[in-house]
Short mmCIF file of C-alpha atoms and ligand atoms in Angstrom, two decimals:
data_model
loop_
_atom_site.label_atom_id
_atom_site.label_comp_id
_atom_site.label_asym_id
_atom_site.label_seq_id
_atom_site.Cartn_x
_atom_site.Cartn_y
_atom_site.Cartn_z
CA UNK A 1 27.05 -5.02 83.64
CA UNK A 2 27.30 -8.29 81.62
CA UNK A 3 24.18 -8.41 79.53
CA UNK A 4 22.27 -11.95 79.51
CA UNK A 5 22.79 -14.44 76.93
CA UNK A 6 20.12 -14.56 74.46
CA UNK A 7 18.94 -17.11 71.83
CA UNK A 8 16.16 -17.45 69.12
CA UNK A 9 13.81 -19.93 68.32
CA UNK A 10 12.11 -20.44 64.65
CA UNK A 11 9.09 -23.16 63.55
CA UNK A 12 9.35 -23.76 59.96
CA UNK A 13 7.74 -25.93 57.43
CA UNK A 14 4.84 -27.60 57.93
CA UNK A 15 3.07 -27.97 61.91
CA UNK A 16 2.60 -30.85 63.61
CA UNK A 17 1.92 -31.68 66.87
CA UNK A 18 4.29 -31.55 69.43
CA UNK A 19 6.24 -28.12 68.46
CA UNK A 20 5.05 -26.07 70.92
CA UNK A 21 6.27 -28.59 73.63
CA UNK A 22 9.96 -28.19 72.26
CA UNK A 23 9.36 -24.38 72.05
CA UNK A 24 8.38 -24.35 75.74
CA UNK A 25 11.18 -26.89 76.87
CA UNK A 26 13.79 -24.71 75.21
CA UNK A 27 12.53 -21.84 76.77
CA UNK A 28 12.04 -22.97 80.69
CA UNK A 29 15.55 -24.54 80.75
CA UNK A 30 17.34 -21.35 79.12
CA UNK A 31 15.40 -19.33 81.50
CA UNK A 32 14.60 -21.78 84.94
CA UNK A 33 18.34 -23.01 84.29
CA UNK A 34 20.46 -20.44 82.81
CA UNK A 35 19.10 -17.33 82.97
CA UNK A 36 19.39 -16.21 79.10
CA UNK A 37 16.22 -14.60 77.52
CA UNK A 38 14.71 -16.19 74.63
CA UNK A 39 13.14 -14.61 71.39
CA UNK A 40 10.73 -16.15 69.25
CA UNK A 41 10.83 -15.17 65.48
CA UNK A 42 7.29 -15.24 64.06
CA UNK A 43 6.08 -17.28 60.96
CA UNK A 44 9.26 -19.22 60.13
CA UNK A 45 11.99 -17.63 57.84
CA UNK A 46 9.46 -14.57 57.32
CA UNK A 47 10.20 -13.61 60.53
CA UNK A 48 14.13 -13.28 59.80
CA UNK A 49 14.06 -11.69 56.50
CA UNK A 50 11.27 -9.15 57.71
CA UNK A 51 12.35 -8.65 61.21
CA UNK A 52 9.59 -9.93 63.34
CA UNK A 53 10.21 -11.64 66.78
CA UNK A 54 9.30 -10.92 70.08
CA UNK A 55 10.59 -11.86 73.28
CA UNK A 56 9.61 -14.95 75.34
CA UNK A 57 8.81 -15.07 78.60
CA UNK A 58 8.24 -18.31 81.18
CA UNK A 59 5.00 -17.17 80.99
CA UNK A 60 4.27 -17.28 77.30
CA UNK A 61 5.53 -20.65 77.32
CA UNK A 62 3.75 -21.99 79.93
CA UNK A 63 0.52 -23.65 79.42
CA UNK A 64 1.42 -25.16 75.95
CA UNK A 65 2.58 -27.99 76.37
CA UNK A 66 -0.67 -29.82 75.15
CA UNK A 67 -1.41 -27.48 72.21
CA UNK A 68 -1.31 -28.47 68.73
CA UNK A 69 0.37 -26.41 65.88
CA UNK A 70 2.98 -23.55 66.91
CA UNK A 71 2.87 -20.22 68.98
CA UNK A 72 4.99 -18.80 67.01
CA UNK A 73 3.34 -19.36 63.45
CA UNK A 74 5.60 -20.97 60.57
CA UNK A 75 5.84 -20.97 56.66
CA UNK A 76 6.01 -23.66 54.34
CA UNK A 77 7.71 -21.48 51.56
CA UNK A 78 9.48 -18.46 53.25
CA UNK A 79 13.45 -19.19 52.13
CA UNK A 80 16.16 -16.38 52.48
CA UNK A 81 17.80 -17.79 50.03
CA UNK A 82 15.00 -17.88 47.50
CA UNK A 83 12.43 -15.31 49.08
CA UNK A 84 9.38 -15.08 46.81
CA UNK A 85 8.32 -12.18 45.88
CA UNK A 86 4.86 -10.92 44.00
CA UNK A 87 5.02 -8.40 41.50
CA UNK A 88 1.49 -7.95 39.96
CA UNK A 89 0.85 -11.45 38.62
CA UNK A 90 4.55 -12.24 38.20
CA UNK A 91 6.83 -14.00 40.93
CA UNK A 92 9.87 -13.42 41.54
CA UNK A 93 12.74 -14.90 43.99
CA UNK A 94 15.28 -13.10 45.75
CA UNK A 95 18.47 -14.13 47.47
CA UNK A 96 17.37 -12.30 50.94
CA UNK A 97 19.95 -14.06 52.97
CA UNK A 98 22.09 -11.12 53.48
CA UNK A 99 18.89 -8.96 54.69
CA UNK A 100 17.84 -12.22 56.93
CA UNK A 101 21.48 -12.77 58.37
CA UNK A 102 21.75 -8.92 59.13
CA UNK A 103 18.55 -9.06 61.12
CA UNK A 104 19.88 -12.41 63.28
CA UNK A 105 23.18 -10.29 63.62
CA UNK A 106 21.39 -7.38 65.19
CA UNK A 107 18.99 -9.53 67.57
CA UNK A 108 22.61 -10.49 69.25
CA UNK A 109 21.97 -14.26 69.90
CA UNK A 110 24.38 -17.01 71.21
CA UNK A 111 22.03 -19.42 68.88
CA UNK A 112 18.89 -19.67 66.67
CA UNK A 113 17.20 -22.91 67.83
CA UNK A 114 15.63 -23.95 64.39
CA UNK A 115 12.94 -26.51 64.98
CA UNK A 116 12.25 -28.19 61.52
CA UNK A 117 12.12 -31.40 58.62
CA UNK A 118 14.38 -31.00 55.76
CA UNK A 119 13.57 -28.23 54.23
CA UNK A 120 13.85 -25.62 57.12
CA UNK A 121 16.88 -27.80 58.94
CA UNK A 122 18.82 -27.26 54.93
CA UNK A 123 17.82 -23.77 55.05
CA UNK A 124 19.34 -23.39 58.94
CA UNK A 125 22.72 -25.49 57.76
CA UNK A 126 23.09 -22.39 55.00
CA UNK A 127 22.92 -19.96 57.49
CA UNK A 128 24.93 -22.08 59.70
CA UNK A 129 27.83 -21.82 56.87
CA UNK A 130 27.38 -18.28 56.45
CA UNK A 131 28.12 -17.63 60.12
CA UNK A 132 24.86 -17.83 62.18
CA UNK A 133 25.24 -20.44 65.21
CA UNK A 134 22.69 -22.57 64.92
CA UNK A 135 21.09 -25.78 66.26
CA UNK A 136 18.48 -28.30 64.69
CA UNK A 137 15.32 -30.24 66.23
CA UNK A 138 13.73 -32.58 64.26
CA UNK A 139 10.35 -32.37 63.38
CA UNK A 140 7.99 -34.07 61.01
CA UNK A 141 5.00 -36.05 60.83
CA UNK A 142 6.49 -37.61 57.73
CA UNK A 143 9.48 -39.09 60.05
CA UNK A 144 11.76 -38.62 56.82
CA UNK A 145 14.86 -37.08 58.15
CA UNK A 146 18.03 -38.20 57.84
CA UNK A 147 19.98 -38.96 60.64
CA UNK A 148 17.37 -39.22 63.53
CA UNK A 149 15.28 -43.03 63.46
CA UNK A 150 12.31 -40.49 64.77
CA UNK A 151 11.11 -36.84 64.61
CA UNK A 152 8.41 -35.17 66.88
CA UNK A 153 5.15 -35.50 65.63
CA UNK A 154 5.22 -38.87 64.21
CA UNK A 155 3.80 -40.40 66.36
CA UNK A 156 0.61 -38.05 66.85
CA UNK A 157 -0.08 -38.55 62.94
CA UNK A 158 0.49 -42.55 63.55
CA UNK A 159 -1.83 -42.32 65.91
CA UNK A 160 -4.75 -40.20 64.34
CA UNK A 161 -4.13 -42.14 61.21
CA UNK A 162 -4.79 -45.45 62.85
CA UNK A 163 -8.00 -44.17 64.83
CA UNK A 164 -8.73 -43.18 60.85
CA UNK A 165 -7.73 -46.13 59.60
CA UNK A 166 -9.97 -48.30 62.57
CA UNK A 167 -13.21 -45.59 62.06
CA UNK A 168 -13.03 -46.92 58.22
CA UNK A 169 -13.13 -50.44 59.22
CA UNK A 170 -15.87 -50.39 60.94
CA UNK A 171 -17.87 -48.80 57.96
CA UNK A 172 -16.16 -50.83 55.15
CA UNK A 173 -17.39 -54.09 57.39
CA UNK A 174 -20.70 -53.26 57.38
CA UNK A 175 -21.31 -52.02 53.92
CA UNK A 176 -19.07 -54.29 52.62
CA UNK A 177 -17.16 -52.21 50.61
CA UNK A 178 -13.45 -50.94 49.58
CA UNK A 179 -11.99 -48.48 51.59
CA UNK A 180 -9.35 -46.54 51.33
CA UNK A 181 -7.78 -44.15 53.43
CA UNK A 182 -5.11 -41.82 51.42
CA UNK A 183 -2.20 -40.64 54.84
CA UNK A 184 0.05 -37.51 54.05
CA UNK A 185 3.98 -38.42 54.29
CA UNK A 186 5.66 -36.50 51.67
CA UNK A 187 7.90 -38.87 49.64
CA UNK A 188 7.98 -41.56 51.97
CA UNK A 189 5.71 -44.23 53.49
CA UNK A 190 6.46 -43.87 56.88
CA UNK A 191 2.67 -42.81 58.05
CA UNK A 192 1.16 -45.07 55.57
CA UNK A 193 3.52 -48.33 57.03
CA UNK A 194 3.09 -47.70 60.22
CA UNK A 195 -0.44 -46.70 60.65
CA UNK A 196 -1.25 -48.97 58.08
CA UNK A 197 0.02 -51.86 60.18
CA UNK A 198 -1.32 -50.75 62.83
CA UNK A 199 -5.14 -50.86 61.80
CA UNK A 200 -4.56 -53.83 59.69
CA UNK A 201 -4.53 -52.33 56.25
CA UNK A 202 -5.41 -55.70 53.72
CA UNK A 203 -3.45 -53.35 51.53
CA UNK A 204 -0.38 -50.74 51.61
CA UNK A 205 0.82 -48.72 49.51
CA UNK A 206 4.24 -46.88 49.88
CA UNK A 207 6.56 -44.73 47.91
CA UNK A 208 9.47 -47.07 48.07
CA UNK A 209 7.28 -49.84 46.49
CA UNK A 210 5.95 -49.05 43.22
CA UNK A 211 2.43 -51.06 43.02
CA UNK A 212 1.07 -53.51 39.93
CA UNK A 213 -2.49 -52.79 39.93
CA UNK A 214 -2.88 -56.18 38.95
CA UNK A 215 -1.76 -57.18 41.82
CA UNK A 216 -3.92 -54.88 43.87
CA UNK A 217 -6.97 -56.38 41.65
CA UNK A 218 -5.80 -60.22 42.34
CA UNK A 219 -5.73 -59.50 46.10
CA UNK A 220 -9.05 -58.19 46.64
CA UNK A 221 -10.34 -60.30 44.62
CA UNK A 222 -8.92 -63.33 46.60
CA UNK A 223 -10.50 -61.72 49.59
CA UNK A 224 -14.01 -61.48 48.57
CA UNK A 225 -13.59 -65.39 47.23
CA UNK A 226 -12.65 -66.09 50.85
CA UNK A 227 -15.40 -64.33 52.06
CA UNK A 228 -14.03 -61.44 53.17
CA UNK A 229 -16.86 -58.91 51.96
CA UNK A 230 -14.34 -55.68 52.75
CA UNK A 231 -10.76 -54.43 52.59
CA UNK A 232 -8.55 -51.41 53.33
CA UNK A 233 -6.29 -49.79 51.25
CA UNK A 234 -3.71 -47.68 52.84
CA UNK A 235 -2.41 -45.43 50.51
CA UNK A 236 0.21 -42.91 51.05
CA UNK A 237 0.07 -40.08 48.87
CA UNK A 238 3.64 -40.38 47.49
CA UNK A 239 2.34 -44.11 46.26
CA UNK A 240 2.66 -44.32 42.56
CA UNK A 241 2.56 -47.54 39.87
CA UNK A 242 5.32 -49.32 38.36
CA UNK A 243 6.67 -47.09 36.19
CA UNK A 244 4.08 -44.02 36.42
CA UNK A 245 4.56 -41.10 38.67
CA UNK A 246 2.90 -39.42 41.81
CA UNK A 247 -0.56 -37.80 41.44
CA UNK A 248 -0.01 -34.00 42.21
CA UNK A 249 -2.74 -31.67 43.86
CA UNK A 250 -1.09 -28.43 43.60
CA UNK A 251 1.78 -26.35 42.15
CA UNK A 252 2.80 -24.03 45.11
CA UNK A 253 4.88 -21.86 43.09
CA UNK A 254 6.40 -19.80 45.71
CA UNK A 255 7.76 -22.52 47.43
CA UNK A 256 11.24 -24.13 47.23
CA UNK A 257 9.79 -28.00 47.45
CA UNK A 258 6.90 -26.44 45.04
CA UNK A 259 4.72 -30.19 44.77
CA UNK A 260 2.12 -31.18 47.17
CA UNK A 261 1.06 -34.19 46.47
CA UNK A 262 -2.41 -36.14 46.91
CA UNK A 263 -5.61 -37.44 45.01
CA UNK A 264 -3.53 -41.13 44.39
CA UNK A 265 -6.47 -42.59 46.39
CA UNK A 266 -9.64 -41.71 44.86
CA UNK A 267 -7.84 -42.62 41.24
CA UNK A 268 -7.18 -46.06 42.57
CA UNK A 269 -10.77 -46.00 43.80
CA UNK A 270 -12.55 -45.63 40.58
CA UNK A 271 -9.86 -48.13 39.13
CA UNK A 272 -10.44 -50.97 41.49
CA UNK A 273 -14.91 -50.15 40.36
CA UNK A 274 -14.07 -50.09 36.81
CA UNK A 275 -11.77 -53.18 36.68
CA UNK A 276 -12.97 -55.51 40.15
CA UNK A 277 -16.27 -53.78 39.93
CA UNK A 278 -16.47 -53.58 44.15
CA UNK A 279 -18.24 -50.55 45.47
CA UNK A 280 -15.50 -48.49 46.93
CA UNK A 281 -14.87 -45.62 48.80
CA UNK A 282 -12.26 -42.82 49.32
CA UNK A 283 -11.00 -40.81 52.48
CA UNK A 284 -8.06 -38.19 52.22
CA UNK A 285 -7.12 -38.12 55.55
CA UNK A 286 -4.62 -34.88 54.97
CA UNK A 287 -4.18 -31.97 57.45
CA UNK A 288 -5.74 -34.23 59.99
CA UNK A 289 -2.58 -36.09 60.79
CA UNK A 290 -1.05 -32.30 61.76
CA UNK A 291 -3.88 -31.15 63.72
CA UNK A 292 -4.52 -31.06 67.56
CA UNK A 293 -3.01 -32.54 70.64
CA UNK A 294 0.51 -34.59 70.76
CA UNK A 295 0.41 -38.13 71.70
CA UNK A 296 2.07 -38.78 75.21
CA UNK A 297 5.32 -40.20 73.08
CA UNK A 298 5.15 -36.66 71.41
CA UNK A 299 5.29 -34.97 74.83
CA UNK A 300 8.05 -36.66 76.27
CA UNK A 301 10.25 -36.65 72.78
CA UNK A 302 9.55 -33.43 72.23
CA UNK A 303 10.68 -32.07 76.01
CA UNK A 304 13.77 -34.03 75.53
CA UNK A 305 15.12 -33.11 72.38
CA UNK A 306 14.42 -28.98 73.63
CA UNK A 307 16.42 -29.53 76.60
CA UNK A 308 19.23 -31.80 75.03
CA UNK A 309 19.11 -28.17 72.44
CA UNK A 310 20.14 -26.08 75.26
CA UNK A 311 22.93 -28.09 76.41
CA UNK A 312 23.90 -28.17 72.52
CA UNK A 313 23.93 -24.41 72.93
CA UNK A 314 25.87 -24.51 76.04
CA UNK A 315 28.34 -27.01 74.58
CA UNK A 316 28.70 -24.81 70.87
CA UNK A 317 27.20 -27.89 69.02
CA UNK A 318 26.55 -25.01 66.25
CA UNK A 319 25.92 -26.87 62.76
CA UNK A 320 24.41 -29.78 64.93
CA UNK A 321 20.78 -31.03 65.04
CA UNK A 322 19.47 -33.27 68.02
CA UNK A 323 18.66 -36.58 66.32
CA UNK A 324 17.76 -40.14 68.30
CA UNK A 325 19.66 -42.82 67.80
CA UNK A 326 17.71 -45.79 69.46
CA UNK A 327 16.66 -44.28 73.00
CA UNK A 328 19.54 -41.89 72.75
CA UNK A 329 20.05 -38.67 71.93
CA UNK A 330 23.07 -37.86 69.69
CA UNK A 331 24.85 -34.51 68.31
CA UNK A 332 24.35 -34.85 63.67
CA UNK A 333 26.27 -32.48 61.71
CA UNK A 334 23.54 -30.57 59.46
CA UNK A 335 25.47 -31.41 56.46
CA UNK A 336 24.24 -34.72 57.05
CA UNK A 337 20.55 -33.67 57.71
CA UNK A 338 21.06 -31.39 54.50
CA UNK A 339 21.85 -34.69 52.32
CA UNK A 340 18.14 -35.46 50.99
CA UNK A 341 15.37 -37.66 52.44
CA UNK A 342 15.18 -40.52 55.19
CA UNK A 343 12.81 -43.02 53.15
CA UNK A 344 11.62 -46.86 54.33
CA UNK A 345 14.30 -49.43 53.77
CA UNK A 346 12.59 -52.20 51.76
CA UNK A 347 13.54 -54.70 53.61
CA UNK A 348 12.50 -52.98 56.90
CA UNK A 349 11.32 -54.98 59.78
CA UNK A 350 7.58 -53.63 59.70
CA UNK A 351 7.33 -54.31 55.93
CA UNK A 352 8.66 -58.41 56.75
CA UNK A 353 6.13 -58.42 59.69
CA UNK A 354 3.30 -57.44 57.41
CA UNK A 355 4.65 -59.56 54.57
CA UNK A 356 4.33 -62.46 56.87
CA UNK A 357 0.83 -61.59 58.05
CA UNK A 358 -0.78 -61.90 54.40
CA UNK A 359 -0.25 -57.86 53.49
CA UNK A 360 -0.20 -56.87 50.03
CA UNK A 361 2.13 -53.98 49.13
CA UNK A 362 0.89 -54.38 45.36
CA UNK A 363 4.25 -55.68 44.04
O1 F6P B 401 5.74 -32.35 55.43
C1 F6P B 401 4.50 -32.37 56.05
C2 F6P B 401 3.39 -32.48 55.03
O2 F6P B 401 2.18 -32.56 55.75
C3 F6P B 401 3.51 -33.64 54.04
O3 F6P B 401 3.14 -34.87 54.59
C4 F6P B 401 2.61 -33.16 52.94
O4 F6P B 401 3.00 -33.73 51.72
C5 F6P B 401 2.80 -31.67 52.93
O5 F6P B 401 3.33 -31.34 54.20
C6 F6P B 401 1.53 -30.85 52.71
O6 F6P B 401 1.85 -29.52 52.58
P1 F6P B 401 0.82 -28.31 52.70
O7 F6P B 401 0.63 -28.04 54.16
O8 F6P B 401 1.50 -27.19 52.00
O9 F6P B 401 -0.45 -28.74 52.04
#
């Protein structure tokens, strides 16, 4: 008897909302539609190297659409290729990607569905060239892929960084202070940008656009001699000064992308007291943004890009992620996903549209 097709789906990197609703659109249509059985691999590329999966069945994927972070767990630092491993107090990496590409071999799979942002997508394109079939979805809150305008997930941080962004107002009105509201987003500005159009951040502050603290200064400074008793700073953490660098929070040794960044807002805080002398305030908005529910956007983005992976799979787009070109859906090579980062053009539409409006972006 012909056995069924099977394929494999993995979560890696960071969560975000919206993952679970591509793990359970994957799985319906290669079960509803074609009949194959799907496997989930547990906690990212841990799951490969130390063989753990289990099967999924309609039933384990139904129900989840709604729920935030991923069923199947994920890892921000597991890498075959660079497996960290503790010895005592000393760390040490291993290339495990002969171990990890044995255990795909033996789970017999037509594909590993590999739902990821850049780091777990260039991870998948290695395997891909060492002989595993596999297919990319994008995900990110950060929205910094290459070769996709949007990832899953974006748009649930956009929005709980604007209802952020809108609580602050209301506070920074009334006591007549700075705020400012540090947004996660990696490298680039994307969250910060958006979000901070959105709520009508005074001031933004993105990778892409090294700020003049001068400048900063001059602007609030104009605002409170127009009477404007408040303002709000949107700061993404990736923001940095003319010719300084990013403010790290931690040194995650075992990981590949080892930074994390964050803190850039609270040392811009007790800059704009010391030199403005305003009474200002700090929020690190942070995991927040990857927390809870996907936005409706999410829900639909998300159920299209898992279906559009099974007819990939169907098709042998192996080495392929799903990416969204406009409001279509297009096959891009992983070589091209692999390149590096997706950051904001500077002279992107939103950043002219703010520009206009009287924004600052501290340059
Ligand atoms: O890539 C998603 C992201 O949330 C980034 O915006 C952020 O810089 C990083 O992950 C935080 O990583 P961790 O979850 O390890 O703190």
């Amino acid at each position: 008897m012909k056995r069924r097709k099977r394929i494999a789906i993995l979560t890696g990197g960071g969560d975000c909302p919206g993952i679970n609703a591509v793990i359970r659109a994957v799985a319906k249509k290669a079960i509803n539609e074609k009949d194959w059985e799907v496997i989930g691999i547990e906690d990212g590329y841990h799951g490969v190297v130390n063989n753990r999966h289990r099967i999924l069945k309609y039933d384990d994927v139904s129900g989840i659409l709604t729920l935030g972070g991923t069923i199947l767990g994920t890892s921000k630092i597991a890498n075959p290729y660079r497996y960290a491993v503790k010895r005592g107090d000393r760390l040490e990496f291993q290339d495990l990607s002969r171990v990890a590409i044995q255990n795909i071999k033996k789970l017999e799979i037509t594909c590993l569905v590999c739902i990821g942002g850049d780091g777990t997508l260039g991870i998948a394109y290695r395997l891909f060239k060492d002989g595993i079939p596999v297919i990319g979805v994008p995900k990110t809150i950060d929205n910094d892929l290459k070769g996709t305008d949007i990832t899953f997930g974006f748009d649930s941080a956009l929005s709980i960084a604007t209802e952020g962004i809108d609580r602050i107002h209301t506070t920074a009105e009334s006591h007549h202070r700075i705020m400012i509201v540090e947004l996660m987003g990696h490298r680039a500005g994307w969250v910060a940008l958006y979000s901070g159009v959105a709520g009508g951040g005074d001031i933004i502050l993105i990778p892409e656009i090294p700020y003049d603290f001068n400048i900063i200064a001059e602007k609030l400074k104009e605002r409170n001699r127009k009477g404007k008793r408040f303002s709000i700073v949107v700061v993404a953490e990736g923001a940095k000064p003319k010719g300084g660098d990013v403010v790290i929070q931690r040194i995650v040794r075992e990981s590949s992308d080892p930074i994390r960044l964050g803190g850039i807002g609270f040392i811009l805080g007790e800059q704009i007291e010391k030199v403005i002398g305003l009474e200002t305030r700090t929020v690190i908005m942070g995991h927040l943004l990857r927390g809870g529910s996907p936005t409706p956007f999410d829900r639909i983005l998300a159920t299209r890009l898992g279906t559009k992976a099974v007819d990939m799979i169907e098709d042998k787009k192996f080495g392929y992620m799903v990416g969204v070109k406009g409001n279509t859906l297009v096959n891009v090579s992983l070589k091209e996903v692999a390149k590096g980062i997706k950051t904001v053009p500077l002279n992107h539409p939103m950043i002219k549209a703010a520009r206009a409006l009287g924004t600052c972006f501290g340059d």
